[in-house]
Tab-separated table of C-alpha atoms and ligand atoms in Angstrom:
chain	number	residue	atom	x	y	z
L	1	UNK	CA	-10.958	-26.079	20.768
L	2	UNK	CA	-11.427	-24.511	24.273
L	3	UNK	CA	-11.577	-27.492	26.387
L	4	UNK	CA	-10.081	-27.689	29.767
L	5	UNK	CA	-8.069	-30.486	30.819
L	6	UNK	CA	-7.605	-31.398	34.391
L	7	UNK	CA	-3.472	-31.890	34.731
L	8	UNK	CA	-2.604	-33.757	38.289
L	9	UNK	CA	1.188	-33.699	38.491
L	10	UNK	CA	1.382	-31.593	35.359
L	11	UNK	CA	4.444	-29.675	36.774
L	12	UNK	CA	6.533	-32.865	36.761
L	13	UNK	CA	9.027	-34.225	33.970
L	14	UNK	CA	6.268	-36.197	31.954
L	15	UNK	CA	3.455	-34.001	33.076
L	16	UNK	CA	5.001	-30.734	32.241
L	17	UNK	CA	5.955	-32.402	28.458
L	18	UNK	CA	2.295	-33.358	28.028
L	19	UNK	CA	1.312	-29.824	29.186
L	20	UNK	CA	3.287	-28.391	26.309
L	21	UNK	CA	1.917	-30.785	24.144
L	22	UNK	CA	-1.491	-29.808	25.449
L	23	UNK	CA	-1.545	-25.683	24.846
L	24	UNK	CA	0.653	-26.415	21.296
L	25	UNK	CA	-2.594	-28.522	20.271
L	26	UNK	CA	-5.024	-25.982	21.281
L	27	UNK	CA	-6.482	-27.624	24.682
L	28	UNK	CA	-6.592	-25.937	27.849
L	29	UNK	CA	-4.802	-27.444	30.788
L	30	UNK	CA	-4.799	-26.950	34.156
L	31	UNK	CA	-2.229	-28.130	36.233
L	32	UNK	CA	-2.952	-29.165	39.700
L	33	UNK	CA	0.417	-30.059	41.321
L	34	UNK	CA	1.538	-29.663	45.161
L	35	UNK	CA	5.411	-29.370	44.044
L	36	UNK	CA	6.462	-31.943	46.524
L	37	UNK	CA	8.751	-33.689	44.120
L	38	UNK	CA	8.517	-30.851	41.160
L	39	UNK	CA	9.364	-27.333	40.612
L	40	UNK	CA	7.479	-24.022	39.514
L	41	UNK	CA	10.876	-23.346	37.123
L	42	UNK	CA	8.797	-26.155	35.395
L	43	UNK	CA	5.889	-23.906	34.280
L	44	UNK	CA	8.005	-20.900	33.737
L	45	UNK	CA	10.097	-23.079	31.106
L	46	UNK	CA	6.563	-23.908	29.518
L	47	UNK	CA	6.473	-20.293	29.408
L	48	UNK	CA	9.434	-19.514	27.689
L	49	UNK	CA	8.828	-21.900	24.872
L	50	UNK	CA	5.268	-21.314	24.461
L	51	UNK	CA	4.490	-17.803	24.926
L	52	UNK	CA	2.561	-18.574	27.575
L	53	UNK	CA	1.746	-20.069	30.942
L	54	UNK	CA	-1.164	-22.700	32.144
L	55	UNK	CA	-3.563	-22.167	34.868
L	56	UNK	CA	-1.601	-23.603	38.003
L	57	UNK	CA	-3.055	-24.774	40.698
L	58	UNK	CA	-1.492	-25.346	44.024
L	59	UNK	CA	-2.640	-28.279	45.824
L	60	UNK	CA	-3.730	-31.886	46.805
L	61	UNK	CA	-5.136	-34.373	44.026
L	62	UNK	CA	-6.679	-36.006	46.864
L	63	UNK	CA	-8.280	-32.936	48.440
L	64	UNK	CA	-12.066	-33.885	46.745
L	65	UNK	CA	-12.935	-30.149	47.484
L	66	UNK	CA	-10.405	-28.222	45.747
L	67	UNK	CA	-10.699	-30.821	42.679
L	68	UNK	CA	-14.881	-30.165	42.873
L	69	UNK	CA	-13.852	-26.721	42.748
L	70	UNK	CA	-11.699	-26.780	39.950
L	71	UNK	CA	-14.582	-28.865	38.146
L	72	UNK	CA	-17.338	-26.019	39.041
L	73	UNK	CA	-14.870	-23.066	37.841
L	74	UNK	CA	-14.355	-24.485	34.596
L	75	UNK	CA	-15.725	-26.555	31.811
L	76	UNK	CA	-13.406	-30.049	32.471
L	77	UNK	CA	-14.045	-32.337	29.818
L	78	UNK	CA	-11.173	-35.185	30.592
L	79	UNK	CA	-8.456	-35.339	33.242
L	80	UNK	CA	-4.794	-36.948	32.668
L	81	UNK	CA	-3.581	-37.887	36.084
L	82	UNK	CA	0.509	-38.151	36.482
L	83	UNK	CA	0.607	-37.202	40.018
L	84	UNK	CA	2.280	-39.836	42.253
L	85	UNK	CA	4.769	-41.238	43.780
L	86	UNK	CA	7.429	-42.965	41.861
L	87	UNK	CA	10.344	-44.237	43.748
L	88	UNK	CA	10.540	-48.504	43.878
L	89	UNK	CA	13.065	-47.961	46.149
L	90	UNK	CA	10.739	-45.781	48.802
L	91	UNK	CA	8.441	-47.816	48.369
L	92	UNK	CA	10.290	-50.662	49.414
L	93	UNK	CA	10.777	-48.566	52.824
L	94	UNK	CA	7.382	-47.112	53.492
L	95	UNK	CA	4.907	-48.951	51.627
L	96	UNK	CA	2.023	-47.637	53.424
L	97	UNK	CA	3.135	-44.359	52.159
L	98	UNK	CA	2.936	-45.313	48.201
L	99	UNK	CA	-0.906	-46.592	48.905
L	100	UNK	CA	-1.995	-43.917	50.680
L	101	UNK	CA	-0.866	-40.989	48.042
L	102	UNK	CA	-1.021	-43.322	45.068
L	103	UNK	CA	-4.462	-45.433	45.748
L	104	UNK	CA	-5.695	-43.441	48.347
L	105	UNK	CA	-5.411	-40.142	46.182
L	106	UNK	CA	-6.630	-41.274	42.805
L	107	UNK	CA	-9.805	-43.105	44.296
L	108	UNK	CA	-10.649	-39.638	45.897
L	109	UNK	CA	-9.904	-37.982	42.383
L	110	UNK	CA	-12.300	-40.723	40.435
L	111	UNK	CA	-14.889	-40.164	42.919
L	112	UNK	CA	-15.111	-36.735	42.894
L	113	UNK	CA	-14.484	-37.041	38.580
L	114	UNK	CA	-17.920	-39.138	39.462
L	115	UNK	CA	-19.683	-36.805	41.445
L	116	UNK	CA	-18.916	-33.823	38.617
L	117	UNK	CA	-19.947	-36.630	35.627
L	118	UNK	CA	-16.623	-36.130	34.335
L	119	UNK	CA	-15.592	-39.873	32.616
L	120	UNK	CA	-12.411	-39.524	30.624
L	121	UNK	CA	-9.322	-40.013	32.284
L	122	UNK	CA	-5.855	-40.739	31.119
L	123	UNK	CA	-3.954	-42.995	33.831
L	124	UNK	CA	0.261	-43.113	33.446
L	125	UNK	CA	0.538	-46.527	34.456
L	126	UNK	CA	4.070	-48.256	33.745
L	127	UNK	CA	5.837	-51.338	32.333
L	128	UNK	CA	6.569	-52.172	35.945
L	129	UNK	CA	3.041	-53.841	36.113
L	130	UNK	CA	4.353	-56.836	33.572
L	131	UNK	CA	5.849	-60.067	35.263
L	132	UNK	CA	9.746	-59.607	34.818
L	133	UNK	CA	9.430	-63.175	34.055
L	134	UNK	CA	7.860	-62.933	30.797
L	135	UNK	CA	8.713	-63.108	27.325
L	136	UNK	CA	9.963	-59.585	25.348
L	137	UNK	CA	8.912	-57.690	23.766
L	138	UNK	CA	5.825	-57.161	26.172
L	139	UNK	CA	2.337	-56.903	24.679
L	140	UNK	CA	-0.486	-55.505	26.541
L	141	UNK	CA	-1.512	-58.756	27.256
L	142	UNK	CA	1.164	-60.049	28.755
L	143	UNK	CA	1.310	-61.224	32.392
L	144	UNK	CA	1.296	-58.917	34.799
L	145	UNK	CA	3.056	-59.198	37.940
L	146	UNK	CA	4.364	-56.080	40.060
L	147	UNK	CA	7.223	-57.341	42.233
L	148	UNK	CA	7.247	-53.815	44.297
L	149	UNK	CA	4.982	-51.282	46.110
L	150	UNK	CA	5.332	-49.002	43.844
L	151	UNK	CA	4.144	-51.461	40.757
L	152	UNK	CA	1.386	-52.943	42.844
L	153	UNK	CA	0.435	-49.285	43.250
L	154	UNK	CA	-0.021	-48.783	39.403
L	155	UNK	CA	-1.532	-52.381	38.909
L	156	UNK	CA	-3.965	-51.269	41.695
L	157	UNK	CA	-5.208	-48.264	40.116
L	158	UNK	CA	-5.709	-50.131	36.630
L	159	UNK	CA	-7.888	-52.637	38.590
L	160	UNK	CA	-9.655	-49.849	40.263
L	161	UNK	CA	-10.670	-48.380	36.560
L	162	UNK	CA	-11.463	-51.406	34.938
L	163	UNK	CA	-14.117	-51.937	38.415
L	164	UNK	CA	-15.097	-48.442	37.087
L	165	UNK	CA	-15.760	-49.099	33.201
L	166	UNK	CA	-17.810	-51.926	33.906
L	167	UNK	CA	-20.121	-50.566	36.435
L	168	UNK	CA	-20.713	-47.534	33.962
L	169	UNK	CA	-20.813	-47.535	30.054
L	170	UNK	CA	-20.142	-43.912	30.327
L	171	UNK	CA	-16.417	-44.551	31.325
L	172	UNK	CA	-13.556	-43.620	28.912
L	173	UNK	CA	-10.134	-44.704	29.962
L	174	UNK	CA	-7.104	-44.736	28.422
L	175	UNK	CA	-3.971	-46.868	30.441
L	176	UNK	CA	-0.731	-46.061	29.143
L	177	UNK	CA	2.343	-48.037	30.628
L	178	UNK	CA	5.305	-46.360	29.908
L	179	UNK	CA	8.757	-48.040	29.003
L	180	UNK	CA	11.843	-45.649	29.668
L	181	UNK	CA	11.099	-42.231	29.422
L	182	UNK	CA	14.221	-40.006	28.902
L	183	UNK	CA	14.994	-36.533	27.232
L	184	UNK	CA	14.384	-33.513	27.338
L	185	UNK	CA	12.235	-30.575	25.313
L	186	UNK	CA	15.190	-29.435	22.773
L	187	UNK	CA	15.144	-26.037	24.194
L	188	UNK	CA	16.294	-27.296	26.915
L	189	UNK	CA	14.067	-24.901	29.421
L	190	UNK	CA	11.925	-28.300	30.764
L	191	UNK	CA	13.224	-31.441	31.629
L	192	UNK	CA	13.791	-33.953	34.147
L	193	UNK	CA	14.861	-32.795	37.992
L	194	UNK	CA	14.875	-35.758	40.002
L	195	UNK	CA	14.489	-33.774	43.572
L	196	UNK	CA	16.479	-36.549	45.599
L	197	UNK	CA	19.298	-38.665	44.367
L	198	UNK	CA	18.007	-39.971	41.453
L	199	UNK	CA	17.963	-44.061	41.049
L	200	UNK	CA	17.544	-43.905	37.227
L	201	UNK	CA	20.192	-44.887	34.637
L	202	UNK	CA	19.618	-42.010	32.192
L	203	UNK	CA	19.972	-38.959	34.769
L	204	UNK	CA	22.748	-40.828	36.420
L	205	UNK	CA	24.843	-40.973	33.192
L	206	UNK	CA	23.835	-37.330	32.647
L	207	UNK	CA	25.234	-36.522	35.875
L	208	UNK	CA	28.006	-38.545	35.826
L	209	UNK	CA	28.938	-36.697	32.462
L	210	UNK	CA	28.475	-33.391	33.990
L	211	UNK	CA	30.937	-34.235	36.831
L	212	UNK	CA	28.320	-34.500	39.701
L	213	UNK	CA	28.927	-37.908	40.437
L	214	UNK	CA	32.274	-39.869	39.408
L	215	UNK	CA	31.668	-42.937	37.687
L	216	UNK	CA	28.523	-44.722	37.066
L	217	UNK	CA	28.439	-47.910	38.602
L	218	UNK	CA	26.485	-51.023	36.683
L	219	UNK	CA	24.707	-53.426	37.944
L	220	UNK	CA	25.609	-56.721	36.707
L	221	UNK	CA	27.043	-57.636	33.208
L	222	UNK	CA	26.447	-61.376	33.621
L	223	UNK	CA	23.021	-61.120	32.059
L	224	UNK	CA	21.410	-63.018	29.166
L	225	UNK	CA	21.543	-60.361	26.642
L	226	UNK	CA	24.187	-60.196	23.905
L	227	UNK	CA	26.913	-57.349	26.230
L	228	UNK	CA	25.709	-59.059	29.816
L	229	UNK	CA	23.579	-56.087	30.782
L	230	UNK	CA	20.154	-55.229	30.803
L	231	UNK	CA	18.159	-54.167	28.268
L	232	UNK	CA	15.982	-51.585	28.710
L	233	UNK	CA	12.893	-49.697	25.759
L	234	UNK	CA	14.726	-46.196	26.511
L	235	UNK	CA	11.478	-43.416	24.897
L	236	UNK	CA	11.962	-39.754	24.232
L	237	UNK	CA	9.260	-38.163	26.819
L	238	UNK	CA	7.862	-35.633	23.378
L	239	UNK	CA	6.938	-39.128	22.138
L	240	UNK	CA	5.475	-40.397	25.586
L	241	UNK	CA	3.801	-36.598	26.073
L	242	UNK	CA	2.201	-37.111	21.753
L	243	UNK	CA	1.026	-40.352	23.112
L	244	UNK	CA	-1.432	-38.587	25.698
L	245	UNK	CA	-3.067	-36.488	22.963
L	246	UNK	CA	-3.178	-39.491	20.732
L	247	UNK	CA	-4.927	-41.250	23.704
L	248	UNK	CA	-7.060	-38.602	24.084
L	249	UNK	CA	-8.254	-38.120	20.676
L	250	UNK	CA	-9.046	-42.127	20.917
L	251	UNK	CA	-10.900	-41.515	23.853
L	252	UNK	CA	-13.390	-38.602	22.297
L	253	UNK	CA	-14.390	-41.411	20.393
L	254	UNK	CA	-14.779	-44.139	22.251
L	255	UNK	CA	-15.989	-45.792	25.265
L	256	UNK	CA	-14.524	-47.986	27.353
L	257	UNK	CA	-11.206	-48.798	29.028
L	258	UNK	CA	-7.972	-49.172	26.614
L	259	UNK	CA	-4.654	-49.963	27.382
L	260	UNK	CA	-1.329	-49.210	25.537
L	261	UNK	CA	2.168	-49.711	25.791
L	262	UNK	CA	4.154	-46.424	25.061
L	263	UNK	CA	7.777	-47.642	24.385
L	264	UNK	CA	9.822	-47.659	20.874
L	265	UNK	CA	9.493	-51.441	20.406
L	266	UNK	CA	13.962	-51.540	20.315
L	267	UNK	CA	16.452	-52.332	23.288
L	268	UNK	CA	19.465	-50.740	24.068
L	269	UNK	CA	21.733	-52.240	26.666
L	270	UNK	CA	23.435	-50.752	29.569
L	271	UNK	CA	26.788	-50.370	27.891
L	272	UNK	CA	25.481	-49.450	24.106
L	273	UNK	CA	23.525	-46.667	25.917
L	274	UNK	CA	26.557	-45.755	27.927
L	275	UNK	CA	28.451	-45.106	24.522
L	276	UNK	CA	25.859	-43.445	23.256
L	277	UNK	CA	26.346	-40.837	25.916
L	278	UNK	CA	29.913	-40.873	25.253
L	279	UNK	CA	29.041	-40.234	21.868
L	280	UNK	CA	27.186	-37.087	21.834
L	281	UNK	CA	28.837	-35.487	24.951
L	282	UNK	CA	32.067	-36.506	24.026
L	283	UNK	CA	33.156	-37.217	27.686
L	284	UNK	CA	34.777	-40.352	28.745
L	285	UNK	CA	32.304	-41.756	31.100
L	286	UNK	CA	34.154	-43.918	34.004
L	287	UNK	CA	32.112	-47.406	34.306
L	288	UNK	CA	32.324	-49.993	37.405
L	289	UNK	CA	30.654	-52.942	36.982
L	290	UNK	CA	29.146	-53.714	40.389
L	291	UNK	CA	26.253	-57.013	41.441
L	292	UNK	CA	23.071	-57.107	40.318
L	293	UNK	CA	20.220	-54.640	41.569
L	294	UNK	CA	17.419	-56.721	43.565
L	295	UNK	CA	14.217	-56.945	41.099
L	296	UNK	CA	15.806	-56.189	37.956
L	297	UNK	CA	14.755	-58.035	35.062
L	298	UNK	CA	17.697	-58.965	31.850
L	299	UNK	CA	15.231	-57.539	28.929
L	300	UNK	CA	12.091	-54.746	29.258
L	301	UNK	CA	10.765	-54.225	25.330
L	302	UNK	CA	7.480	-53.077	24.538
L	303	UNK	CA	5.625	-54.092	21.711
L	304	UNK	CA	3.980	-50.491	20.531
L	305	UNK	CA	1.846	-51.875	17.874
L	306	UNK	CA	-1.182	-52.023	19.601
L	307	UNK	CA	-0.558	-47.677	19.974
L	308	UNK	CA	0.589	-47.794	16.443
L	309	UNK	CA	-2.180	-49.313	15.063
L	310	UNK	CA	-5.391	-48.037	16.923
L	311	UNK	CA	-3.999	-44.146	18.036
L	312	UNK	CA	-1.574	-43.494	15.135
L	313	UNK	CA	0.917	-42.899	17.371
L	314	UNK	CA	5.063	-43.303	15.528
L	315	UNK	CA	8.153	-42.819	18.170
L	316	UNK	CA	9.587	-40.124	16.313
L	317	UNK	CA	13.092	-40.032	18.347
L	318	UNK	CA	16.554	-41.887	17.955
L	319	UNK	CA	18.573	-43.178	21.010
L	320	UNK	CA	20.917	-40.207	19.639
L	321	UNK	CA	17.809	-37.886	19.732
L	322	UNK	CA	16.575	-38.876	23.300
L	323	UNK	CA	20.643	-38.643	24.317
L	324	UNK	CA	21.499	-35.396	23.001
L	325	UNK	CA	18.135	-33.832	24.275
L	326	UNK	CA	18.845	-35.047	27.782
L	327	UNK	CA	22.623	-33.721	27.836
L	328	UNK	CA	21.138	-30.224	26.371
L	329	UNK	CA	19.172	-30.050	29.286
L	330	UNK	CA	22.072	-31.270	31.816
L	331	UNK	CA	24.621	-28.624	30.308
L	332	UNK	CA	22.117	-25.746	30.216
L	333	UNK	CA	20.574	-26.214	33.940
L	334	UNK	CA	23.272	-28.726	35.764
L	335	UNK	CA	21.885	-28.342	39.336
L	336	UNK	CA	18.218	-28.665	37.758
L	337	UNK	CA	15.798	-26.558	38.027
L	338	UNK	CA	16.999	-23.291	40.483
Z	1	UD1	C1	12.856	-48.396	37.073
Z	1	UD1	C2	11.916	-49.065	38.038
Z	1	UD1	C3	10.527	-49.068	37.441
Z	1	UD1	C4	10.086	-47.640	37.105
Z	1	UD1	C5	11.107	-46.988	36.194
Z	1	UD1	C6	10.766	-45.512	36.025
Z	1	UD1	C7	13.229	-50.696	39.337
Z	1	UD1	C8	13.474	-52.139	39.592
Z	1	UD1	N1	12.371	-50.422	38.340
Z	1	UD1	O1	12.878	-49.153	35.880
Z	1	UD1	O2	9.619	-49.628	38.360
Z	1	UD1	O3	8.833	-47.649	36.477
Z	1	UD1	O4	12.418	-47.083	36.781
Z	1	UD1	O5	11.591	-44.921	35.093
Z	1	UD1	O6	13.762	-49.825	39.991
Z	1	UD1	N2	21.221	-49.217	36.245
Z	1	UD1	C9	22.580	-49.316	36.447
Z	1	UD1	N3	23.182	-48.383	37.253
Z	1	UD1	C10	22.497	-47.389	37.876
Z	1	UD1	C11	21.104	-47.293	37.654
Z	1	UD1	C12	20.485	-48.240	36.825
Z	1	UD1	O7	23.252	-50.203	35.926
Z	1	UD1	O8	23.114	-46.608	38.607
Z	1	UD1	C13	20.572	-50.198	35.357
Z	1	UD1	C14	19.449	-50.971	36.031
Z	1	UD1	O9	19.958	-52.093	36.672
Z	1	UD1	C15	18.563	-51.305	34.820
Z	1	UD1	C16	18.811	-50.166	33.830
Z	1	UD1	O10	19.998	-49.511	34.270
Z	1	UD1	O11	19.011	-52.502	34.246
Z	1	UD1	C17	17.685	-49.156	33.815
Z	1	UD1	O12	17.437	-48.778	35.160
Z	1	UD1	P1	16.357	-47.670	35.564
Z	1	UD1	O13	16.645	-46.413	34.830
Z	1	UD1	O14	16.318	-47.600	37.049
Z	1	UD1	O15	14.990	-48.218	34.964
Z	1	UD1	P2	14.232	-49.612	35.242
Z	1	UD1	O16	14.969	-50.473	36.185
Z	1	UD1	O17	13.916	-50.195	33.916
């Protein structure tokens, strides 16, 4: 297999995972990334577990000329597109901001896709899209309801491809709306590097554990889940990054627009995943419980059967696994990437 892949974003913490995934099954990627929120160290740690690098390419997803480019240099069958912005709270702030590089940049990317006949795109969408209101575990016909920017961004985009599929047969689109992704490759040279202060529970703990930050404050225990805090579908980002080349594979075979929920189907709570951490670093993590966080729902579960079923696709990683992987990663680089 020689084909090229189009990467957007493939220098980040699920895109650089996927990349891996990519070369190790014998496709060519190419990552296009502008490194606003990600680092080169990324690709150099692909390096040093691989053998080798990917083609890298420096820039804009929604500069149409350097992406035509790319498509006249080389042979681009399909494109997985994980650039974007990703922060609910920033997007809160500066809405205008999250449509702009989110819609704004992937319409430009589709068109241009258009203009090269390129049809196969893999879109990370997220379980943010579902109404927090609804029943767990979420299938992918549950509700949706984005109570954020940021989710209305990803919502937006999976309108804009269905719009797409049914004004041309030709279309093949995969949708996959992640749960929690955590972990690390167990080499521990890629890995997550949240750029800013990071609002996520998993590198919080991590750094909390590490000594970076002193206790880890949680919001609310007065939920209505068995320990009072929320429950979250926590999924080892090997899994999520085996889930794109499942899609993929799905997608050289059929038409059409397809959407899957990539999450391990089982809930961990805020405290059983805080003991997990205690667990395998063995460091006594100081805990505050503090009031709820605006927009949090008590229970996010996927239902993965629909992935299961029609791509083949098995989590293969433990709540240990996803723990331990993530700590490897802390201990080795604690300030991230340098
Ligand atoms: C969050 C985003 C979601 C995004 C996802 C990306 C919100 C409301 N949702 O999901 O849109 O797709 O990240 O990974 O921000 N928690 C604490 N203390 C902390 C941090 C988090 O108790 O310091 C709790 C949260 O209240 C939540 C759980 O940990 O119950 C998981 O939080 P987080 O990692 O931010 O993920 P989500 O809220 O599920």
């Amino acid at each position: 297999m020689s084909d090229y892949v189009l990467v957007t974003g493939g220098a980040g913490y699920i895109g650089s995972h996927s990349v891996l995934a990519l070369m190790e099954a014998g496709y060519n990627p190419i990552v296009l990334d502008n490194f606003s929120n990600s680092s080169k160290e990324s690709i150099t740690g692909i390096g040093k577990i691989y053998g080798n690098t990917p083609i890298v390419i420096e820039g804009d997803v929604g500069n149409s000329s350097l992406v035509m480019d790319i498509f006249s240099n080389y042979d681009v069958n399909s494109v997985l597109h994980f650039s974007g912005l990703k922060s609910v709270e920033e997007s809160m702030a500066d809405p205008l901001k999250y449509y702009i590089e989110n819609v704004g940049s992937s319409l430009s990317l589709l068109r241009t896709m258009q203009a090269a006949s390129i049809h196969t795109i893999i879109f990370s969408s997220s379980a943010t899209v579902y109404d927090p209101e609804s029943q767990v575990p979420y299938t992918e016909n549950s509700p949706t309801n984005p109570i954020n920017p940021y989710g209305h961004t990803k919502l937006c985009i999976e309108q804009i491809l269905q719009g797409l599929v049914s004004s041309n047969p030709k279309w093949r689109v995969g949708i996959l709306r992640y749960f929690n992704p955590v972990g690390a490759h167990p080499s521990g040279h890629i890995g997550e590097d949240p750029k800013q202060t990071p609002n996520n529970l998993m590198p919080l703990l991590m750094q909390t554990a590490i000594g970076r930050k002193e206790k880890l404050l949680i919001f609310g225990d007065d939920y209505d889940t068995p320990d009072g805090t929320c429950i979250r579908d926590y999924i080892h980002v090997l899994d999520l990054a085996r889930g794109h080349l499942s899609a993929l594979s799905y997608l050289e075979r059929h038409q059409g627009l397809h959407i899957w929920n990539l999450g391990t189907g089982t809930g961990t709570s805020i405290k059983e995943l805080v003991d997990k951490v205690r667990e395998v670093t063995g460091v006594e993590i100081k805990t505050e419980i503090t009031s709820r966080r605006l927009g949090d729902s008590s229970k996010a579960v996927a239902d993965p059967e629909k992935a299961k079923s029609e791509l083949s696709w098995h989590p293969e990683y433990s709540i240990g696994n996803m723990c331990a992987d993530h700590w490897n990663w802390q201990r080795q680089n604690p300030d991230g990437y340098q």
